[in-house]
PDB file of C-alpha atoms in Angstrom:
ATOM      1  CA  UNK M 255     -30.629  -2.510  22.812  1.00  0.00           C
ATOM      2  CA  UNK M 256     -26.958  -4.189  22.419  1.00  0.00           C
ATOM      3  CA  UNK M 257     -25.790  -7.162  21.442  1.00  0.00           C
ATOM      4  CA  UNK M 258     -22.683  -9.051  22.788  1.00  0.00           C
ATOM      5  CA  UNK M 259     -19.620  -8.849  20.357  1.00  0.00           C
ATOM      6  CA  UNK M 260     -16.045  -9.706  20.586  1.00  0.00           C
ATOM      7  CA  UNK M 261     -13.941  -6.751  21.646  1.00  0.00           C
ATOM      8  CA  UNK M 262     -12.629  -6.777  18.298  1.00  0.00           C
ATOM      9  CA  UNK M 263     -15.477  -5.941  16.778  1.00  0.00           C
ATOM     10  CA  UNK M 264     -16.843  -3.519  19.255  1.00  0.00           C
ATOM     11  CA  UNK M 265     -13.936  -1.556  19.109  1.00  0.00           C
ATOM     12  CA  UNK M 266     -14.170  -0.770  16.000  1.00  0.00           C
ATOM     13  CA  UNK M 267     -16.793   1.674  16.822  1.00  0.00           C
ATOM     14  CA  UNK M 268     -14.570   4.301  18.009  1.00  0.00           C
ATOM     15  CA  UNK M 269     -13.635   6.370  14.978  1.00  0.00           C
ATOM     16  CA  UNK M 270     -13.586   9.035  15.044  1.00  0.00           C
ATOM     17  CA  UNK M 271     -10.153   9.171  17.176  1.00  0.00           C
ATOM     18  CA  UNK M 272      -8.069  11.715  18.404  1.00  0.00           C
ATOM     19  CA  UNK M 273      -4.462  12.361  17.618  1.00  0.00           C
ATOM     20  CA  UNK M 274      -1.807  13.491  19.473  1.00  0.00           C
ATOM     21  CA  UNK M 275       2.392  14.227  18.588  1.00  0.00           C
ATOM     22  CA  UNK M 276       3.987  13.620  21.666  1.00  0.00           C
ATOM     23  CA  UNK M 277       7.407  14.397  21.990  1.00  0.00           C
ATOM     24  CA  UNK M 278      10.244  14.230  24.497  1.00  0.00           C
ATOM     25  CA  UNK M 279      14.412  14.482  24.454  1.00  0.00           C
ATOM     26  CA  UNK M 280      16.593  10.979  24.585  1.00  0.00           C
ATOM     27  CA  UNK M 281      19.752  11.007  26.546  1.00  0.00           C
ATOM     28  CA  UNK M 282      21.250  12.660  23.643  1.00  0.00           C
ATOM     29  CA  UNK M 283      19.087  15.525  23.840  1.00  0.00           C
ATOM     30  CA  UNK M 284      17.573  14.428  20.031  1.00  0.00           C
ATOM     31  CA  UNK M 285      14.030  15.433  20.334  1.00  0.00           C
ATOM     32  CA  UNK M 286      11.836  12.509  19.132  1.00  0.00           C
ATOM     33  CA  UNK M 287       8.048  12.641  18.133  1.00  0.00           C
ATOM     34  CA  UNK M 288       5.946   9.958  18.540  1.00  0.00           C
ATOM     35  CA  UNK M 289       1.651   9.729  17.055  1.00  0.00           C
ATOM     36  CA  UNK M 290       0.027   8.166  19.035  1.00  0.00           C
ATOM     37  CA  UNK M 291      -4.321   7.707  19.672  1.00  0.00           C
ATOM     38  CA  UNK M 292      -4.464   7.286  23.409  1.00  0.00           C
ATOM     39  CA  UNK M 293      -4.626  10.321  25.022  1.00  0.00           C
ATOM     40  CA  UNK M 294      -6.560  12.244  27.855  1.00  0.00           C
ATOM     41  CA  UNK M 295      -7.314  14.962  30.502  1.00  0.00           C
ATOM     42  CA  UNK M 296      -6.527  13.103  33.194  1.00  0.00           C
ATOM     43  CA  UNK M 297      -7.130  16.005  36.108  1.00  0.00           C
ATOM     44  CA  UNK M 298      -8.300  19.648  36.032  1.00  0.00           C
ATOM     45  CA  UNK M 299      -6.448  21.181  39.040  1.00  0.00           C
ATOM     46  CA  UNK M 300      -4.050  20.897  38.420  1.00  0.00           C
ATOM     47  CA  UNK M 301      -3.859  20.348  35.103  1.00  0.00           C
ATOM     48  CA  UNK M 302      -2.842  17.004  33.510  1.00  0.00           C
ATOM     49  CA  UNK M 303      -2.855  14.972  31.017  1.00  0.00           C
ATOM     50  CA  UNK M 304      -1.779  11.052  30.052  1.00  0.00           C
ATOM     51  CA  UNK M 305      -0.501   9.542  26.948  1.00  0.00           C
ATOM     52  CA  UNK M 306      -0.126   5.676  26.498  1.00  0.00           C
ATOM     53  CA  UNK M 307       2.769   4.444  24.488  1.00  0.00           C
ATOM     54  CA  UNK M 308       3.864   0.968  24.145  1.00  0.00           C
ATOM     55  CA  UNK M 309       6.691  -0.691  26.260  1.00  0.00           C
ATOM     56  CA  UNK M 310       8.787  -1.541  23.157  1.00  0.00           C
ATOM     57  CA  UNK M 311       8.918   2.201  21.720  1.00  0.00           C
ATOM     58  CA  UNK M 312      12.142   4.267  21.873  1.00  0.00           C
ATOM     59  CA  UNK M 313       9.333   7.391  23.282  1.00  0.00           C
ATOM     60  CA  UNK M 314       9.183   5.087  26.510  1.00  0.00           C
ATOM     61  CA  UNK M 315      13.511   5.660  27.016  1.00  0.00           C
ATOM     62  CA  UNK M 316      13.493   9.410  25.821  1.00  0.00           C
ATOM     63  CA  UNK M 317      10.608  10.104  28.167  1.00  0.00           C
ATOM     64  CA  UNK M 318      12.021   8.491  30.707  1.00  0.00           C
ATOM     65  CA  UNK M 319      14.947  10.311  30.857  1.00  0.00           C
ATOM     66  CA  UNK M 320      13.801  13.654  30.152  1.00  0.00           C
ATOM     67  CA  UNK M 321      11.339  13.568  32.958  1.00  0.00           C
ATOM     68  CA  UNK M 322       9.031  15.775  30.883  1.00  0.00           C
ATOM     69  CA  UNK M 323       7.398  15.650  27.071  1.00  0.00           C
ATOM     70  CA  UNK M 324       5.171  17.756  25.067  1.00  0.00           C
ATOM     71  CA  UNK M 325       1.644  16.797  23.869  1.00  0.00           C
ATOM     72  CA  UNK M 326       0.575  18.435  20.505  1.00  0.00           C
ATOM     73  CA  UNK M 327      -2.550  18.441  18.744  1.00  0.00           C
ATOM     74  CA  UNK M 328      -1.856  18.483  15.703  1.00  0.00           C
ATOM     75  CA  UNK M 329      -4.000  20.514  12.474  1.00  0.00           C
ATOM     76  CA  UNK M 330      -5.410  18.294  10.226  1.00  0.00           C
ATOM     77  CA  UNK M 331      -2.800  20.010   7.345  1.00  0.00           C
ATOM     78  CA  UNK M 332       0.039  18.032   9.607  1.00  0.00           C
ATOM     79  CA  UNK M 333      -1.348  14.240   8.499  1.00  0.00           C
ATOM     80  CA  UNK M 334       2.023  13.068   6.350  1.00  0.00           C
ATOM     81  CA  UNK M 335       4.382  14.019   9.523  1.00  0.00           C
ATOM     82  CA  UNK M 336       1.996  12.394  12.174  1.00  0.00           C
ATOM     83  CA  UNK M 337       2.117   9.061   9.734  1.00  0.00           C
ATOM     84  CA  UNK M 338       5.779   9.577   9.307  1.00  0.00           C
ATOM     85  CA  UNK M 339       6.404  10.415  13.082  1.00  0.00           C
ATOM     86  CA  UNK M 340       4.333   7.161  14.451  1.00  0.00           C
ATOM     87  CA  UNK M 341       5.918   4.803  11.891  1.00  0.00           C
ATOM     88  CA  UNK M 342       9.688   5.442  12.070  1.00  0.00           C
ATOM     89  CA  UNK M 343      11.866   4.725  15.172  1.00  0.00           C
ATOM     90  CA  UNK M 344      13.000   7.145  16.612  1.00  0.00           C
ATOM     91  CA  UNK M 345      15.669   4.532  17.933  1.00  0.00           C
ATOM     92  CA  UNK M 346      18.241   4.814  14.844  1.00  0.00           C
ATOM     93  CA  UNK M 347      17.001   7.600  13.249  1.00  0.00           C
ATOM     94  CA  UNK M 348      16.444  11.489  13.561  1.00  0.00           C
ATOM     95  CA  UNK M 349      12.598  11.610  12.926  1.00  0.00           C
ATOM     96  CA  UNK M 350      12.999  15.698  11.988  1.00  0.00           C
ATOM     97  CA  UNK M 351      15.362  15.578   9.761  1.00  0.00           C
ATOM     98  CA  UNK M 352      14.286  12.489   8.480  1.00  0.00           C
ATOM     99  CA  UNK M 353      10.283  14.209   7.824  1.00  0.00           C
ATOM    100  CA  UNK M 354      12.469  17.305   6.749  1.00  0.00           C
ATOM    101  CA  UNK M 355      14.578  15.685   4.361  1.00  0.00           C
ATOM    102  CA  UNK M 356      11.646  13.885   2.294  1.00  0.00           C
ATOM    103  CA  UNK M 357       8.870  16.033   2.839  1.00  0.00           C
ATOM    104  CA  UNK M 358       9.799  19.561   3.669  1.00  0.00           C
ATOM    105  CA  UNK M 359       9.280  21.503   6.734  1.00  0.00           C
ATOM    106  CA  UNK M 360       6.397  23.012   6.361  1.00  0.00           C
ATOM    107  CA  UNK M 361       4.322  20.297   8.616  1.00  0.00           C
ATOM    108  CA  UNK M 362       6.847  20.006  11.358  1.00  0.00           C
ATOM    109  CA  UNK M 363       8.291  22.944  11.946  1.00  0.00           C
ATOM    110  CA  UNK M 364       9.372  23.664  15.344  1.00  0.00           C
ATOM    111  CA  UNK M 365       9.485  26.035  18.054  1.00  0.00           C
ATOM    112  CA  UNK M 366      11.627  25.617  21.682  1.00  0.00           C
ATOM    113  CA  UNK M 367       9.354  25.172  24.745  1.00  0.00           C
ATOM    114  CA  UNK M 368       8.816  27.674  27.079  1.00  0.00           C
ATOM    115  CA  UNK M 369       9.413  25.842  30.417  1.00  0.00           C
ATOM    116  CA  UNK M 370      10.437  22.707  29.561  1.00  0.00           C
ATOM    117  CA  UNK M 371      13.593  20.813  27.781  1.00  0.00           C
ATOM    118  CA  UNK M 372      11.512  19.721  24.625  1.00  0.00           C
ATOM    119  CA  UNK M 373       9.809  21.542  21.406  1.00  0.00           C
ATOM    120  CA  UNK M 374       6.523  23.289  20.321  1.00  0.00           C
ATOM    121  CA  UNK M 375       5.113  21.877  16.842  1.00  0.00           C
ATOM    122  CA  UNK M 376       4.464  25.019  15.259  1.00  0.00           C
ATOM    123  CA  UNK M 377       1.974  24.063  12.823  1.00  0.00           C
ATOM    124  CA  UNK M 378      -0.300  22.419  15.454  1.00  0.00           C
ATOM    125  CA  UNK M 379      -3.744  23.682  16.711  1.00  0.00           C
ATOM    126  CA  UNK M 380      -2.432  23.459  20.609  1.00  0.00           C
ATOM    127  CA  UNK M 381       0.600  21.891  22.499  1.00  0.00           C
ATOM    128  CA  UNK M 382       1.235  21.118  26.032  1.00  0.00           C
ATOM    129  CA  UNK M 383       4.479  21.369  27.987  1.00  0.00           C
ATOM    130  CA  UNK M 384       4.552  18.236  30.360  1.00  0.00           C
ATOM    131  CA  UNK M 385       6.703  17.440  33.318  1.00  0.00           C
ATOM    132  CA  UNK M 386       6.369  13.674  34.571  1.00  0.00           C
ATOM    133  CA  UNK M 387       4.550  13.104  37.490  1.00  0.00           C
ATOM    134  CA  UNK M 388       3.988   9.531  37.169  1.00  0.00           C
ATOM    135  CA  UNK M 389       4.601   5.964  35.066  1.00  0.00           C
ATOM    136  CA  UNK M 390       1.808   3.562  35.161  1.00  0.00           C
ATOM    137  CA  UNK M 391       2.238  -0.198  33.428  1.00  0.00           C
ATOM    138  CA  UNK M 392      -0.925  -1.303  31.679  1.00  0.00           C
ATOM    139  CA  UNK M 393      -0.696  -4.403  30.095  1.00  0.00           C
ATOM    140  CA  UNK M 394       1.841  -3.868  26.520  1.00  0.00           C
ATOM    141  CA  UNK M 395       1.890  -0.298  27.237  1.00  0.00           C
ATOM    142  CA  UNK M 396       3.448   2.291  29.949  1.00  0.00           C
ATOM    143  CA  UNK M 397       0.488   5.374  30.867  1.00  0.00           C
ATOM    144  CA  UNK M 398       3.045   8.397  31.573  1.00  0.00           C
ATOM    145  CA  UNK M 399       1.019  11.344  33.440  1.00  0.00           C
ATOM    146  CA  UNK M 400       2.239  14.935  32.703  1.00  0.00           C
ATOM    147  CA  UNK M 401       1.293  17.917  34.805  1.00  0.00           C
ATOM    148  CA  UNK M 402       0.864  20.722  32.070  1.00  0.00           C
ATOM    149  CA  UNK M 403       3.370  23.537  33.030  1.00  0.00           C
ATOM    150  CA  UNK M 404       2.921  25.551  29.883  1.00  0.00           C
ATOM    151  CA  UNK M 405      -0.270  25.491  26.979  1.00  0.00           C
ATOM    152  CA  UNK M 406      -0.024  27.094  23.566  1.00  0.00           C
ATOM    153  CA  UNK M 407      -2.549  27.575  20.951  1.00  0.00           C
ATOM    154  CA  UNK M 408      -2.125  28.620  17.402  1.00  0.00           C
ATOM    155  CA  UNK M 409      -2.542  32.032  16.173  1.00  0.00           C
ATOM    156  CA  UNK M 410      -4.484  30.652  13.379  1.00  0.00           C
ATOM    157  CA  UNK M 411      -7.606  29.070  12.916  1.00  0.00           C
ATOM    158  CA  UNK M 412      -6.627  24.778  12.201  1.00  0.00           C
ATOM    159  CA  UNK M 413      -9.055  22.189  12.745  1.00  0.00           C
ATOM    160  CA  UNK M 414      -7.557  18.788  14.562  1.00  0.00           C
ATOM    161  CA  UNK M 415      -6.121  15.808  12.913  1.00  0.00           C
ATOM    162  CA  UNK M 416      -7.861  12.754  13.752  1.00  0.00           C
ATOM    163  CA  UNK M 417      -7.908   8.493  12.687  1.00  0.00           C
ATOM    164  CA  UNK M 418     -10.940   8.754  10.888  1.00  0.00           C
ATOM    165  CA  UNK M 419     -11.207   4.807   9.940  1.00  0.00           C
ATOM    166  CA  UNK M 420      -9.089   1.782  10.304  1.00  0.00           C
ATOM    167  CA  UNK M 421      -5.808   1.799   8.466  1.00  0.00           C
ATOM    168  CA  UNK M 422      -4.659   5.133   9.928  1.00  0.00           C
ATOM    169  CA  UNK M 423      -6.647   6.950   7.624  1.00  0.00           C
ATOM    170  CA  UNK M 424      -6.452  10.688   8.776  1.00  0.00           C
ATOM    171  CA  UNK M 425      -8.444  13.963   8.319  1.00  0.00           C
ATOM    172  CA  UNK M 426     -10.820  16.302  10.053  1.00  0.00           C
ATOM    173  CA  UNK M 427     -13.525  15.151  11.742  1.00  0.00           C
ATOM    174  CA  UNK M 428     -16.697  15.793  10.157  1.00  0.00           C
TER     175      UNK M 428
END
């Protein structure tokens, strides 16, 4: 049985959520990683995948012009740089050395992609190498489509990060 609700509310319901690192190049070729939630497998043959990021983020310009981005999954051990990397702008500021700087760079190192102009996150569970194939508004956000040209998967066993609760709390799923 279900009761009416306020989307609000309802939404609330969708926890646990997964994470993803997206990143793509700016016209400077400074690689910038953005967290974001909304994410899928958007088509099996050939493979693709969509991320949604909102119309205001710097991603939206360095996507853009790089015509391709890579989608990471990151291990749950990789929580402090997928905070860092979704709340700093990537606009003024070198996210990488930035994360590096502060934290280390143990949770973000890097690796170059294989067929595209962007960068492998080393420490996640599996990344995608994405060449645009299309830019969709919806509402406050752009959808940007990727055709997956390249996959990667960690030699070692990592479980997923994912938003476990409201307040970008992060972990495993359970």
């Amino acid at each position: 049985m279900q009761k009416q609700v306020e989307y609000s509310d309802a939404i609330k319901t969708k926890y646990p959520e997964q994470v993803v690192i997206a990143i793509a190049k700016d016209r400077n070729g400074k690689a910038n990683p953005i967290t974001l939630g909304w994410t899928m497998i958007v088509s099996g043959d050939p493979p693709m995948m969509a991320i949604a990021v909102a119309k205001t983020h710097y991603s939206v310009e360095a996507i853009t012009h790089s015509r391709c981005f890579t989608i990471a999954f990151p291990s749950s051990e990789m929580a402090e740089a997928a905070l860092f990397f979704g709340s700093k702008s990537g606009r003024k500021a070198d996210k990488f050395a930035e994360f590096d700087a502060q934290h280390g760079p143990d949770q973000s190192k890097t690796e170059p992609a294989k067929e595209i102009d962007s960068l492998l996150l080393a420490e996640a569970v599996a990344n995608f190498e994405c060449e645009l194939e299309s830019q969709i508004p919806a509402g406050d956000h752009f959808i940007f489509v990727g055709k997956i040209v390249c996959s990667h998967v960690n030699t070692e066993k990592k479980k997923r990060l994912y938003t476990t609760a409201p307040g970008h709390k992060l972990g495993p799923a359970s």
